CSV table of C-alpha atoms in Angstrom, one decimal:
chain,number,residue,atom,x,y,z
A,1,UNK,CA,97.7,96.6,109.5
A,2,UNK,CA,95.8,96.8,112.7
A,3,UNK,CA,92.1,95.9,112.3
A,4,UNK,CA,89.9,97.7,114.9
A,5,UNK,CA,86.2,96.6,115.5
A,6,UNK,CA,85.2,99.5,113.2
A,7,UNK,CA,87.4,98.6,110.3
A,8,UNK,CA,85.5,97.4,107.2
A,9,UNK,CA,87.8,95.0,105.5
A,10,UNK,CA,87.5,94.3,101.7
A,11,UNK,CA,89.2,91.3,100.1
A,12,UNK,CA,91.3,91.7,97.1
A,13,UNK,CA,89.6,91.1,93.8
A,14,UNK,CA,92.4,88.9,92.5
A,15,UNK,CA,91.8,86.1,94.9
A,16,UNK,CA,89.9,83.0,93.7
A,17,UNK,CA,88.0,80.9,96.3
A,18,UNK,CA,87.5,77.3,95.8
A,19,UNK,CA,85.5,75.2,98.2
A,20,UNK,CA,86.9,71.7,98.7
A,21,UNK,CA,84.9,68.5,99.3
A,22,UNK,CA,86.4,68.1,102.8
A,23,UNK,CA,84.8,71.5,103.9
A,24,UNK,CA,88.0,73.5,103.8
A,25,UNK,CA,88.6,76.2,101.2
A,26,UNK,CA,91.4,77.1,98.8
A,27,UNK,CA,92.3,80.7,98.3
A,28,UNK,CA,94.4,81.4,95.3
A,29,UNK,CA,95.9,84.8,94.7
A,30,UNK,CA,96.2,85.3,90.9
A,31,UNK,CA,98.6,88.4,91.5
A,32,UNK,CA,101.5,86.4,93.0
A,33,UNK,CA,100.3,82.8,92.4
A,34,UNK,CA,100.1,81.9,96.1
A,35,UNK,CA,97.5,79.7,97.6
A,36,UNK,CA,96.4,78.9,101.0
A,37,UNK,CA,94.0,76.3,102.4
A,38,UNK,CA,91.8,77.6,105.1
A,39,UNK,CA,89.2,76.2,107.4
A,40,UNK,CA,85.5,76.6,107.0
A,41,UNK,CA,85.3,79.3,109.6
A,42,UNK,CA,88.2,81.1,108.0
A,43,UNK,CA,86.5,81.0,104.6
A,44,UNK,CA,83.4,82.5,106.3
A,45,UNK,CA,85.6,85.4,107.5
A,46,UNK,CA,87.1,85.8,104.1
A,47,UNK,CA,83.7,85.8,102.4
A,48,UNK,CA,82.4,88.4,104.9
A,49,UNK,CA,85.1,90.8,103.9
A,50,UNK,CA,83.1,92.2,101.1
A,51,UNK,CA,83.5,96.0,102.0
A,52,UNK,CA,80.2,96.3,103.7
A,53,UNK,CA,80.7,94.7,107.2
A,54,UNK,CA,82.8,95.9,110.2
A,55,UNK,CA,85.3,93.5,111.8
A,56,UNK,CA,82.8,93.8,115.0
A,57,UNK,CA,79.8,92.5,112.7
A,58,UNK,CA,81.9,89.6,111.4
A,59,UNK,CA,82.9,88.7,114.8
A,60,UNK,CA,79.3,88.8,116.1
A,61,UNK,CA,78.1,86.6,113.2
A,62,UNK,CA,80.6,84.0,113.9
A,63,UNK,CA,80.0,84.3,117.7
A,64,UNK,CA,76.3,83.3,116.9
A,65,UNK,CA,77.4,80.1,114.9
A,66,UNK,CA,80.2,78.9,117.1
A,67,UNK,CA,80.3,78.0,120.8
A,68,UNK,CA,83.3,80.0,121.7
A,69,UNK,CA,83.9,82.9,124.0
A,70,UNK,CA,83.6,86.3,121.9
A,71,UNK,CA,87.1,87.4,122.8
A,72,UNK,CA,88.5,84.0,121.4
A,73,UNK,CA,86.4,84.6,118.1
A,74,UNK,CA,87.6,88.2,117.9
A,75,UNK,CA,91.2,87.1,118.3
A,76,UNK,CA,90.8,84.5,115.7
A,77,UNK,CA,89.3,87.0,113.2
A,78,UNK,CA,91.9,89.5,113.9
A,79,UNK,CA,94.7,86.8,113.4
A,80,UNK,CA,93.2,85.7,109.9
A,81,UNK,CA,92.8,89.4,108.7
A,82,UNK,CA,96.4,90.2,109.7
A,83,UNK,CA,98.2,87.1,108.9
A,84,UNK,CA,96.7,85.9,105.7
A,85,UNK,CA,97.6,88.2,102.7
A,86,UNK,CA,96.1,85.7,100.3
A,87,UNK,CA,92.8,86.0,102.1
A,88,UNK,CA,92.6,89.4,100.5
A,89,UNK,CA,92.8,91.8,103.3
A,90,UNK,CA,96.5,92.4,104.3
A,91,UNK,CA,97.7,94.9,101.8
A,92,UNK,CA,94.3,95.4,100.4
A,93,UNK,CA,91.4,98.0,101.1
A,94,UNK,CA,90.2,98.5,104.5
A,95,UNK,CA,88.1,101.6,105.4
C-alpha cells in the first residue's frame, strides 16, 4: 500500500504492544502469531496510527522530537508503514 501524506493509517486491533525495559517495543500479532521488535521511534509511529492522524501529522510530530531532516523522518515513517505488517498498517485500514 502506498501511504501518501494525507493517508490516515489505523493499526490492526489484533496486535499487542509490549514496551520492553531497554526502550524497544515488541509488537505481537495474535492473528498470525508473528512478532517484531521495534525501536522507540517506530513504536511511536505505531501508536500514532490510531485512525485520527494523517501520515503528514505523524511525520511532523516526530520531526519535532528528533533532530533529523524532515524528508528523512518522512522516509522512515513510510518505510515502517509499508514494511511492517505486524505494526498493524499493511493489510489493515487506511483512509
